[in-house]
Amino acid sequence: MSQYSADAYGDKARYSRATAHLDAPLAVVDLQAFDANAADLVRRSKGKPIRVASKSVRCRALLERVLARDGFAGIMSFTLGESLWLARSGFTDILLAYPSADRAGYAELTAGPKLAGSVTVMVDDPVQLDLIDAARPAGGGEEVRVCLELDTSYRVLGGKVRVGARRSPLRTPAQLAALARTVARRPGFRLVGLMAYEGHVAGVGDEVAGKPVFSRAIRVMQAAARKELAQRRWEAVRAVRAVAPGLEFVNGGGTGSVQHTAAEAAVTEIAAGSGLYVPRLFDNFRSFSGRPAALFAQPVVRRPGPGVVTVLGGGYPASGAAGADRLPVPYLPAGLSYDPQEGPGEVQTPLLGPAADTLRIGDKVWFRHAKAGELCERFAALHLIDGDRVVETVPTYRGEGHTFL
């Protein structure tokens, strides 16, 4: 169990009552926890608006819910297809966080003012501009809003050691300024934003249970990385603004670094999304704690023997380097663990522990997923729970017929 143990028994009773009429497998979002997590993100952002990372939510109804709250503005999307679909659905101010090679998507984007005015695309290489131009309709089409991405990885020993994701090739202010000048010279493009996502700070927990030495090493690394990046980000913003004084936004951060990134004067907005659902990977941060809001339930279908039950399915590993931290975990009832010989399976998952003897065939076992929005790729609907009842059932992206990646 986690730090949420004190509330877990009450939550299990609520979820059981709320979903008594529903058969598992199913996925739920606890709206009280979701809203509390949203309020905590706003508190930590210190007045700077939060752009919602749709990759971590993947449900239009919940995107609408959080964007209706004070403190949230705009969406950070993950594919061009998703961006265009959201724009057609009425969302505006959509920042595509990753470069795209979707030629059909670019043709649609540049064909009319509504989509072109709602979506900003990510660029870190002039070749990407060529790809967009090649997709334009005859006559050139609409002006494309462009954002540049700064590489945030922390490098030591002359660059021999790198900590952080391999994202943009643009690392120095001079490199960013050079591409900014390229964008400014090309007809049909307008540079409006700069993004820098420090995943090695925002997505890596600094207080891992049972690993005090490792946790301290993470904190030392993150403190040094934040200091280095703050200076480099400020210099990069200054260099880009010298080319594009009309820059509209500078985006940074993530759920785990909201308060740190918000403290930087160069940053105008924060990106966050996982902190709304609080999946298990976010249990290991000492600077904040959230409430698990997104869960899934699997039904008990077998009782192989004392201290063992088997649930249907449940093998939903998250993306990233393979490891135990990418697996969902049995959450409620407390006291269940995987069989080390089988782990969570595609079609069945044995669970061990004293709690197994309290479960009957047909009962639900509740799990927490490792990464936020990826849960929605497994379920067509989310049952929204308020108190001890389901108040609405809403489709996920998958439930609306879309699997963008």
CSV table of C-alpha atoms in Angstrom, one decimal:
chain,number,residue,atom,x,y,z
A,1,MET,CA,0.0,0.0,0.0
A,2,SER,CA,1.0,3.6,-0.4
A,3,GLN,CA,0.5,6.8,1.7
A,4,TYR,CA,-3.2,6.7,0.8
A,5,SER,CA,-3.8,3.7,3.1
A,6,ALA,CA,-5.7,5.8,5.6
A,7,ASP,CA,-8.4,6.6,3.1
A,8,ALA,CA,-8.3,3.4,1.1
A,9,TYR,CA,-10.8,1.3,3.0
A,10,GLY,CA,-13.4,4.1,2.7
A,11,ASP,CA,-12.6,4.5,-1.0
A,12,LYS,CA,-13.0,0.8,-1.6
A,13,ALA,CA,-16.5,0.8,0.0
A,14,ARG,CA,-17.5,3.9,-2.0
A,15,TYR,CA,-16.2,2.4,-5.3
A,16,SER,CA,-17.9,-0.9,-4.6
A,17,ARG,CA,-21.3,0.8,-3.9
A,18,ALA,CA,-20.9,3.1,-6.9
A,19,THR,CA,-20.2,0.3,-9.4
A,20,ALA,CA,-22.3,-2.4,-7.9
A,21,HIS,CA,-24.5,-2.4,-11.0
A,22,LEU,CA,-21.6,-2.6,-13.4
A,23,ASP,CA,-19.5,-5.6,-14.5
A,24,ALA,CA,-15.8,-5.4,-14.5
A,25,PRO,CA,-13.4,-4.8,-16.3
A,26,LEU,CA,-14.1,-1.1,-16.0
A,27,ALA,CA,-12.3,2.1,-15.4
A,28,VAL,CA,-13.4,5.0,-13.1
A,29,VAL,CA,-12.3,8.5,-12.3
A,30,ASP,CA,-13.1,9.8,-8.7
A,31,LEU,CA,-14.2,13.3,-9.4
A,32,GLN,CA,-13.5,14.5,-5.8
A,33,ALA,CA,-9.9,13.3,-6.2
A,34,PHE,CA,-9.6,14.7,-9.7
A,35,ASP,CA,-10.8,18.2,-8.6
A,36,ALA,CA,-8.6,18.2,-5.5
A,37,ASN,CA,-5.6,17.3,-7.7
A,38,ALA,CA,-6.5,20.1,-10.1
A,39,ALA,CA,-6.7,22.6,-7.3
A,40,ASP,CA,-3.3,21.5,-6.0
A,41,LEU,CA,-1.7,22.0,-9.4
A,42,VAL,CA,-3.1,25.5,-9.5
A,43,ARG,CA,-1.8,26.2,-6.0
A,44,ARG,CA,1.7,25.1,-7.0
A,45,SER,CA,1.7,27.0,-10.3
A,46,LYS,CA,1.7,30.3,-8.3
A,47,GLY,CA,-0.6,32.2,-10.6
A,48,LYS,CA,0.8,31.0,-13.9
A,49,PRO,CA,-1.7,29.3,-16.2
A,50,ILE,CA,-1.5,25.5,-16.6
A,51,ARG,CA,-1.7,24.1,-20.1
A,52,VAL,CA,-3.3,20.6,-19.8
A,53,ALA,CA,-1.3,17.7,-21.3
A,54,SER,CA,-4.0,15.8,-23.2
A,55,LYS,CA,-1.8,12.7,-23.4
A,56,SER,CA,-2.3,12.3,-19.7
A,57,VAL,CA,-6.1,12.6,-19.8
A,58,ARG,CA,-7.4,11.3,-23.2
A,59,CYS,CA,-11.0,12.0,-22.5
A,60,ARG,CA,-12.7,15.1,-24.0
A,61,ALA,CA,-15.3,15.4,-21.1
A,62,LEU,CA,-12.5,15.6,-18.5
A,63,LEU,CA,-10.5,18.0,-20.6
A,64,GLU,CA,-13.6,20.2,-20.7
A,65,ARG,CA,-14.0,19.8,-16.9
A,66,VAL,CA,-10.5,20.9,-16.0
A,67,LEU,CA,-10.4,23.7,-18.6
A,68,ALA,CA,-13.5,25.2,-17.0
A,69,ARG,CA,-11.6,25.8,-13.8
A,70,ASP,CA,-9.7,29.0,-13.0
A,71,GLY,CA,-5.9,28.5,-13.5
A,72,PHE,CA,-6.1,26.3,-16.6
A,73,ALA,CA,-5.8,27.5,-20.2
A,74,GLY,CA,-5.0,25.6,-23.4
A,75,ILE,CA,-4.1,22.1,-24.3
A,76,MET,CA,-0.8,20.4,-25.0
A,77,SER,CA,-1.6,17.7,-27.5
A,78,PHE,CA,0.5,14.7,-28.6
A,79,THR,CA,-0.3,14.1,-32.3
A,80,LEU,CA,-1.3,16.4,-35.2
A,81,GLY,CA,-4.4,14.2,-35.8
A,82,GLU,CA,-5.5,14.6,-32.2
A,83,SER,CA,-4.9,18.4,-32.4
A,84,LEU,CA,-7.1,18.7,-35.5
A,85,TRP,CA,-9.8,16.6,-34.0
A,86,LEU,CA,-9.8,18.6,-30.8
A,87,ALA,CA,-9.9,21.9,-32.8
A,88,ARG,CA,-12.8,20.6,-34.8
A,89,SER,CA,-14.5,19.7,-31.5
A,90,GLY,CA,-14.4,23.3,-30.4
A,91,PHE,CA,-11.1,23.4,-28.3
A,92,THR,CA,-8.8,26.3,-29.0
A,93,ASP,CA,-5.2,27.2,-28.1
A,94,ILE,CA,-3.8,23.7,-28.8
A,95,LEU,CA,0.0,23.3,-28.7
A,96,LEU,CA,1.3,20.2,-30.4
A,97,ALA,CA,4.1,19.0,-28.2
A,98,TYR,CA,5.9,16.8,-30.7
A,99,PRO,CA,7.0,17.3,-34.4
A,100,SER,CA,4.8,15.5,-36.9
A,101,ALA,CA,5.3,13.9,-40.3
A,102,ASP,CA,1.5,13.8,-41.0
A,103,ARG,CA,1.3,15.2,-44.5
A,104,ALA,CA,-2.5,14.8,-44.7
A,105,GLY,CA,-2.8,16.5,-41.3
A,106,TYR,CA,-0.7,19.5,-42.4
A,107,ALA,CA,-2.8,19.8,-45.6
A,108,GLU,CA,-5.9,20.0,-43.4
A,109,LEU,CA,-4.3,22.4,-41.0
A,110,THR,CA,-3.3,24.9,-43.7
A,111,ALA,CA,-6.6,24.6,-45.7
A,112,GLY,CA,-8.6,26.9,-43.5
A,113,PRO,CA,-8.3,29.6,-40.8
A,114,LYS,CA,-10.2,27.9,-38.0
A,115,LEU,CA,-7.8,25.0,-37.6
A,116,ALA,CA,-4.7,27.1,-38.4
A,117,GLY,CA,-5.7,29.6,-35.8
A,118,SER,CA,-6.3,27.0,-33.1
A,119,VAL,CA,-3.2,24.8,-33.4
A,120,THR,CA,0.5,25.6,-32.9
A,121,VAL,CA,2.9,23.0,-34.2
A,122,MET,CA,6.3,22.0,-32.8
A,123,VAL,CA,9.4,22.5,-34.9
A,124,ASP,CA,13.1,21.8,-34.1
A,125,ASP,CA,14.5,21.4,-37.6
A,126,PRO,CA,14.1,23.4,-40.9
A,127,VAL,CA,13.3,20.1,-42.7
A,128,GLN,CA,10.0,20.1,-40.8
A,129,LEU,CA,9.1,23.4,-42.3
A,130,ASP,CA,9.8,21.9,-45.7
A,131,LEU,CA,7.4,19.1,-45.0
A,132,ILE,CA,4.7,21.5,-44.0
A,133,ASP,CA,5.2,23.6,-47.1
A,134,ALA,CA,5.0,20.5,-49.3
A,135,ALA,CA,1.6,19.6,-47.8
A,136,ARG,CA,0.1,23.1,-48.4
A,137,PRO,CA,-2.8,23.5,-50.8
A,138,ALA,CA,-2.3,25.4,-54.0
A,139,GLY,CA,-1.8,29.1,-53.2
A,140,GLY,CA,0.0,28.5,-50.0
A,141,GLY,CA,-2.8,28.1,-47.6
A,142,GLU,CA,-3.0,29.5,-44.1
A,143,GLU,CA,-0.2,30.8,-41.9
A,144,VAL,CA,1.1,28.1,-39.5
A,145,ARG,CA,1.8,28.9,-35.9
A,146,VAL,CA,5.1,27.5,-34.8
A,147,CYS,CA,6.7,26.7,-31.4
A,148,LEU,CA,10.4,25.8,-31.0
A,149,GLU,CA,11.6,23.3,-28.4
A,150,LEU,CA,14.7,23.6,-26.2
A,151,ASP,CA,16.5,20.5,-25.2
A,152,THR,CA,16.5,20.4,-21.4
A,153,SER,CA,18.7,17.4,-20.7
A,154,TYR,CA,21.3,17.8,-18.0
A,155,ARG,CA,24.9,17.1,-19.2
A,156,VAL,CA,28.0,16.7,-17.2
A,157,LEU,CA,31.6,15.7,-17.8
A,158,GLY,CA,31.8,17.6,-21.0
A,159,GLY,CA,28.6,16.1,-22.3
A,160,LYS,CA,29.7,12.5,-21.8
A,161,VAL,CA,26.9,11.9,-19.3
A,162,ARG,CA,23.4,12.9,-20.2
A,163,VAL,CA,20.3,12.9,-17.9
A,164,GLY,CA,17.0,13.4,-19.5
A,165,ALA,CA,15.0,12.5,-22.6
A,166,ARG,CA,16.4,12.7,-26.1
A,167,ARG,CA,14.1,15.3,-27.6
A,168,SER,CA,15.1,18.5,-29.5
A,169,PRO,CA,18.5,19.0,-31.1
A,170,LEU,CA,18.3,22.6,-30.1
A,171,ARG,CA,20.3,23.0,-27.0
A,172,THR,CA,21.9,26.4,-27.0
A,173,PRO,CA,20.4,29.9,-27.2
A,174,ALA,CA,22.3,30.4,-30.5
A,175,GLN,CA,20.8,27.3,-32.1
A,176,LEU,CA,17.3,28.4,-31.1
A,177,ALA,CA,17.9,31.9,-32.4
A,178,ALA,CA,19.2,30.5,-35.7
A,179,LEU,CA,16.0,28.5,-36.2
A,180,ALA,CA,13.9,31.4,-35.1
A,181,ARG,CA,15.5,33.5,-37.9
A,182,THR,CA,14.8,30.7,-40.4
A,183,VAL,CA,11.1,30.7,-39.4
A,184,ALA,CA,10.9,34.5,-39.5
A,185,ARG,CA,12.3,34.6,-43.0
A,186,ARG,CA,9.9,32.0,-44.4
A,187,PRO,CA,6.5,33.1,-45.7
A,188,GLY,CA,3.5,31.2,-44.2
A,189,PHE,CA,5.0,30.7,-40.7
A,190,ARG,CA,4.8,32.7,-37.5
A,191,LEU,CA,6.9,31.9,-34.4
A,192,VAL,CA,4.7,32.2,-31.4
A,193,GLY,CA,6.1,30.0,-28.7
A,194,LEU,CA,9.0,28.3,-27.0
A,195,MET,CA,8.8,25.0,-25.1
A,196,ALA,CA,11.2,23.2,-22.7
A,197,TYR,CA,10.1,20.1,-20.9
A,198,GLU,CA,12.4,19.0,-18.1
A,199,GLY,CA,11.2,15.4,-17.8
A,200,HIS,CA,14.2,14.3,-15.7
A,201,VAL,CA,12.8,16.7,-13.0
A,202,ALA,CA,9.0,16.6,-13.7
A,203,GLY,CA,8.7,12.9,-14.2
A,204,VAL,CA,11.3,11.3,-11.9
A,205,GLY,CA,10.4,10.8,-8.2
A,206,ASP,CA,12.9,12.1,-5.6
A,207,GLU,CA,11.8,10.0,-2.6
A,208,VAL,CA,11.6,6.3,-3.7
A,209,ALA,CA,10.4,4.1,-0.9
A,210,GLY,CA,13.2,1.9,0.5
A,211,LYS,CA,15.9,3.6,-1.5
A,212,PRO,CA,17.2,6.6,0.6
A,213,VAL,CA,20.6,6.8,-1.0
A,214,PHE,CA,19.2,6.6,-4.5
A,215,SER,CA,16.6,9.2,-3.6
A,216,ARG,CA,19.2,11.6,-2.3
A,217,ALA,CA,21.2,11.2,-5.5
A,218,ILE,CA,18.1,12.1,-7.5
A,219,ARG,CA,17.5,15.2,-5.4
A,220,VAL,CA,21.1,16.3,-5.9
A,221,MET,CA,20.9,15.8,-9.6
A,222,GLN,CA,17.6,17.5,-9.9
A,223,ALA,CA,18.7,20.6,-7.9
A,224,ALA,CA,21.8,20.9,-10.2
A,225,ALA,CA,19.7,20.4,-13.3
A,226,ARG,CA,17.1,23.0,-12.3
A,227,LYS,CA,19.8,25.6,-11.7
A,228,GLU,CA,21.5,24.9,-15.0
A,229,LEU,CA,18.3,24.9,-17.0
A,230,ALA,CA,16.9,28.0,-15.4
A,231,GLN,CA,19.9,30.0,-16.6
A,232,ARG,CA,20.0,28.4,-20.1
A,233,ARG,CA,16.2,28.8,-20.5
A,234,TRP,CA,16.4,32.5,-19.6
A,235,GLU,CA,19.2,33.0,-22.1
A,236,ALA,CA,17.3,31.1,-24.8
A,237,VAL,CA,14.1,33.1,-24.3
A,238,ARG,CA,16.1,36.3,-24.5
A,239,ALA,CA,17.8,35.1,-27.7
A,240,VAL,CA,14.5,34.1,-29.4
A,241,ARG,CA,12.6,37.2,-28.3
A,242,ALA,CA,15.3,39.3,-30.0
A,243,VAL,CA,14.2,37.6,-33.3
A,244,ALA,CA,10.5,37.3,-32.5
A,245,PRO,CA,9.5,40.0,-30.0
A,246,GLY,CA,5.8,38.9,-30.4
A,247,LEU,CA,6.5,35.6,-28.7
A,248,GLU,CA,3.2,34.6,-27.0
A,249,PHE,CA,4.2,32.0,-24.5
A,250,VAL,CA,7.1,30.1,-23.0
A,251,ASN,CA,6.0,26.7,-21.8
A,252,GLY,CA,7.9,24.5,-19.3
A,253,GLY,CA,7.5,22.0,-16.5
A,254,GLY,CA,5.4,19.0,-15.8
A,255,THR,CA,3.4,17.6,-12.8
A,256,GLY,CA,6.5,16.9,-10.7
A,257,SER,CA,8.2,20.3,-11.3
A,258,VAL,CA,5.2,22.7,-11.3
A,259,GLN,CA,6.3,24.8,-8.4
A,260,HIS,CA,10.0,24.9,-9.5
A,261,THR,CA,9.3,25.9,-13.1
A,262,ALA,CA,6.7,28.4,-12.1
A,263,ALA,CA,9.3,30.3,-10.1
A,264,GLU,CA,11.3,31.1,-13.3
A,265,ALA,CA,10.6,34.5,-14.6
A,266,ALA,CA,11.2,33.4,-18.2
A,267,VAL,CA,8.4,30.9,-18.1
A,268,THR,CA,4.9,32.1,-18.8
A,269,GLU,CA,2.9,28.9,-18.5
A,270,ILE,CA,3.2,25.4,-17.0
A,271,ALA,CA,2.3,22.1,-18.7
A,272,ALA,CA,0.7,19.4,-16.5
A,273,GLY,CA,-1.7,16.5,-16.9
A,274,SER,CA,-0.6,13.4,-15.0
A,275,GLY,CA,-1.2,15.2,-11.7
A,276,LEU,CA,-4.9,15.1,-12.4
A,277,TYR,CA,-5.1,11.3,-12.3
A,278,VAL,CA,-2.0,10.7,-10.1
A,279,PRO,CA,-0.9,7.3,-11.4
A,280,ARG,CA,1.5,5.2,-9.3
A,281,LEU,CA,4.7,6.8,-10.8
A,282,PHE,CA,3.8,10.0,-9.0
A,283,ASP,CA,3.9,8.4,-5.5
A,284,ASN,CA,7.6,9.1,-5.1
A,285,PHE,CA,7.7,12.9,-5.0
A,286,ARG,CA,8.3,14.5,-1.6
A,287,SER,CA,7.4,18.0,-2.7
A,288,PHE,CA,3.7,17.2,-3.3
A,289,SER,CA,1.2,14.4,-2.9
A,290,GLY,CA,-2.0,13.9,-4.8
A,291,ARG,CA,-5.0,11.5,-4.6
A,292,PRO,CA,-5.3,8.6,-6.9
A,293,ALA,CA,-8.2,9.6,-9.2
A,294,ALA,CA,-8.1,7.1,-12.1
A,295,LEU,CA,-8.4,3.4,-11.3
A,296,PHE,CA,-9.5,0.2,-13.1
A,297,ALA,CA,-11.2,-2.9,-11.8
A,298,GLN,CA,-10.8,-6.5,-12.9
A,299,PRO,CA,-13.2,-9.2,-11.8
A,300,VAL,CA,-12.3,-12.3,-9.8
A,301,VAL,CA,-12.9,-15.3,-12.0
A,302,ARG,CA,-11.1,-18.1,-10.2
A,303,ARG,CA,-10.0,-19.2,-6.7
A,304,PRO,CA,-7.1,-21.6,-7.4
A,305,GLY,CA,-6.4,-22.3,-3.7
A,306,PRO,CA,-6.0,-20.7,-0.3
A,307,GLY,CA,-4.5,-17.2,-0.5
A,308,VAL,CA,-4.9,-17.0,-4.3
A,309,VAL,CA,-7.5,-15.5,-6.6
A,310,THR,CA,-7.3,-14.9,-10.3
A,311,VAL,CA,-8.7,-11.9,-12.1
A,312,LEU,CA,-9.5,-11.5,-15.7
A,313,GLY,CA,-6.8,-9.7,-17.7
A,314,GLY,CA,-5.0,-6.7,-16.1
A,315,GLY,CA,-1.6,-6.9,-18.0
A,316,TYR,CA,-1.5,-3.2,-18.9
A,317,PRO,CA,2.2,-2.2,-18.9
A,318,ALA,CA,3.0,1.4,-19.4
A,319,SER,CA,5.5,2.9,-21.9
A,320,GLY,CA,9.1,3.5,-21.1
A,321,ALA,CA,12.1,1.3,-20.2
A,322,ALA,CA,10.6,-2.1,-19.2
A,323,GLY,CA,10.6,-2.7,-15.4
A,324,ALA,CA,8.4,-3.4,-12.4
A,325,ASP,CA,7.7,0.3,-12.1
A,326,ARG,CA,5.8,0.2,-15.4
A,327,LEU,CA,3.3,-2.3,-14.2
A,328,PRO,CA,-0.1,-1.6,-12.7
A,329,VAL,CA,-0.4,-2.5,-9.0
A,330,PRO,CA,-3.2,-4.1,-7.1
A,331,TYR,CA,-4.6,-1.3,-4.9
A,332,LEU,CA,-7.8,-2.4,-3.2
A,333,PRO,CA,-8.3,-4.5,-1.2
A,334,ALA,CA,-5.0,-4.1,0.5
A,335,GLY,CA,-2.6,-7.0,0.8
A,336,LEU,CA,-2.6,-8.4,-2.7
A,337,SER,CA,0.5,-9.0,-4.8
A,338,TYR,CA,1.5,-10.6,-8.1
A,339,ASP,CA,2.7,-14.1,-8.5
A,340,PRO,CA,6.3,-13.5,-9.4
A,341,GLN,CA,6.2,-16.4,-11.9
A,342,GLU,CA,3.4,-14.8,-13.8
A,343,GLY,CA,3.0,-11.2,-13.1
A,344,PRO,CA,0.0,-9.3,-14.6
A,345,GLY,CA,-1.2,-11.2,-17.7
A,346,GLU,CA,-3.0,-10.5,-20.9
A,347,VAL,CA,-5.9,-12.7,-20.1
A,348,GLN,CA,-5.5,-13.6,-16.5
A,349,THR,CA,-3.6,-12.4,-13.4
A,350,PRO,CA,-3.2,-14.5,-10.3
A,351,LEU,CA,-3.0,-12.4,-7.1
A,352,LEU,CA,-1.5,-13.6,-3.8
A,353,GLY,CA,-2.0,-12.6,-0.2
A,354,PRO,CA,-4.3,-12.9,2.8
A,355,ALA,CA,-6.9,-10.5,1.2
A,356,ALA,CA,-7.5,-13.1,-1.5
A,357,ASP,CA,-9.4,-15.3,1.0
A,358,THR,CA,-11.9,-12.4,1.5
A,359,LEU,CA,-12.8,-12.3,-2.2
A,360,ARG,CA,-15.5,-14.2,-4.0
A,361,ILE,CA,-15.9,-14.9,-7.7
A,362,GLY,CA,-17.4,-11.8,-9.3
A,363,ASP,CA,-15.8,-9.4,-6.8
A,364,LYS,CA,-13.8,-6.5,-8.1
A,365,VAL,CA,-10.1,-5.9,-7.5
A,366,TRP,CA,-9.0,-2.3,-8.0
A,367,PHE,CA,-5.7,-1.4,-9.7
A,368,ARG,CA,-3.6,1.7,-10.2
A,369,HIS,CA,-2.0,2.2,-13.6
A,370,ALA,CA,1.7,3.3,-13.9
A,371,LYS,CA,1.2,6.2,-16.3
A,372,ALA,CA,-1.8,8.5,-16.5
A,373,GLY,CA,-3.5,8.6,-19.9
A,374,GLU,CA,-2.4,5.3,-21.2
A,375,LEU,CA,-5.1,3.6,-19.1
A,376,CYS,CA,-7.6,5.1,-21.5
A,377,GLU,CA,-6.2,3.1,-24.4
A,378,ARG,CA,-7.5,0.0,-22.7
A,379,PHE,CA,-11.1,1.2,-21.9
A,380,ALA,CA,-13.8,2.8,-24.1
A,381,ALA,CA,-15.4,4.6,-21.2
A,382,LEU,CA,-14.7,6.2,-17.8
A,383,HIS,CA,-17.3,6.0,-15.1
A,384,LEU,CA,-17.2,9.2,-13.2
A,385,ILE,CA,-17.8,8.7,-9.5
A,386,ASP,CA,-18.9,11.5,-7.1
A,387,GLY,CA,-19.2,10.2,-3.5
A,388,ASP,CA,-20.6,6.7,-3.7
A,389,ARG,CA,-22.4,6.9,-7.1
A,390,VAL,CA,-21.6,7.0,-10.8
A,391,VAL,CA,-22.9,10.4,-12.0
A,392,GLU,CA,-21.9,10.1,-15.6
A,393,THR,CA,-20.2,7.7,-18.0
A,394,VAL,CA,-18.1,9.4,-20.7
A,395,PRO,CA,-16.1,8.0,-23.6
A,396,THR,CA,-12.3,8.0,-23.8
A,397,TYR,CA,-10.6,8.8,-27.0
A,398,ARG,CA,-10.7,5.1,-27.8
A,399,GLY,CA,-14.4,5.1,-27.0
A,400,GLU,CA,-14.9,7.8,-29.6
A,401,GLY,CA,-13.1,5.7,-32.2
A,402,HIS,CA,-9.7,7.4,-32.0
A,403,THR,CA,-6.3,5.8,-31.1
A,404,PHE,CA,-3.9,8.5,-32.2
A,405,LEU,CA,-0.8,6.5,-31.2
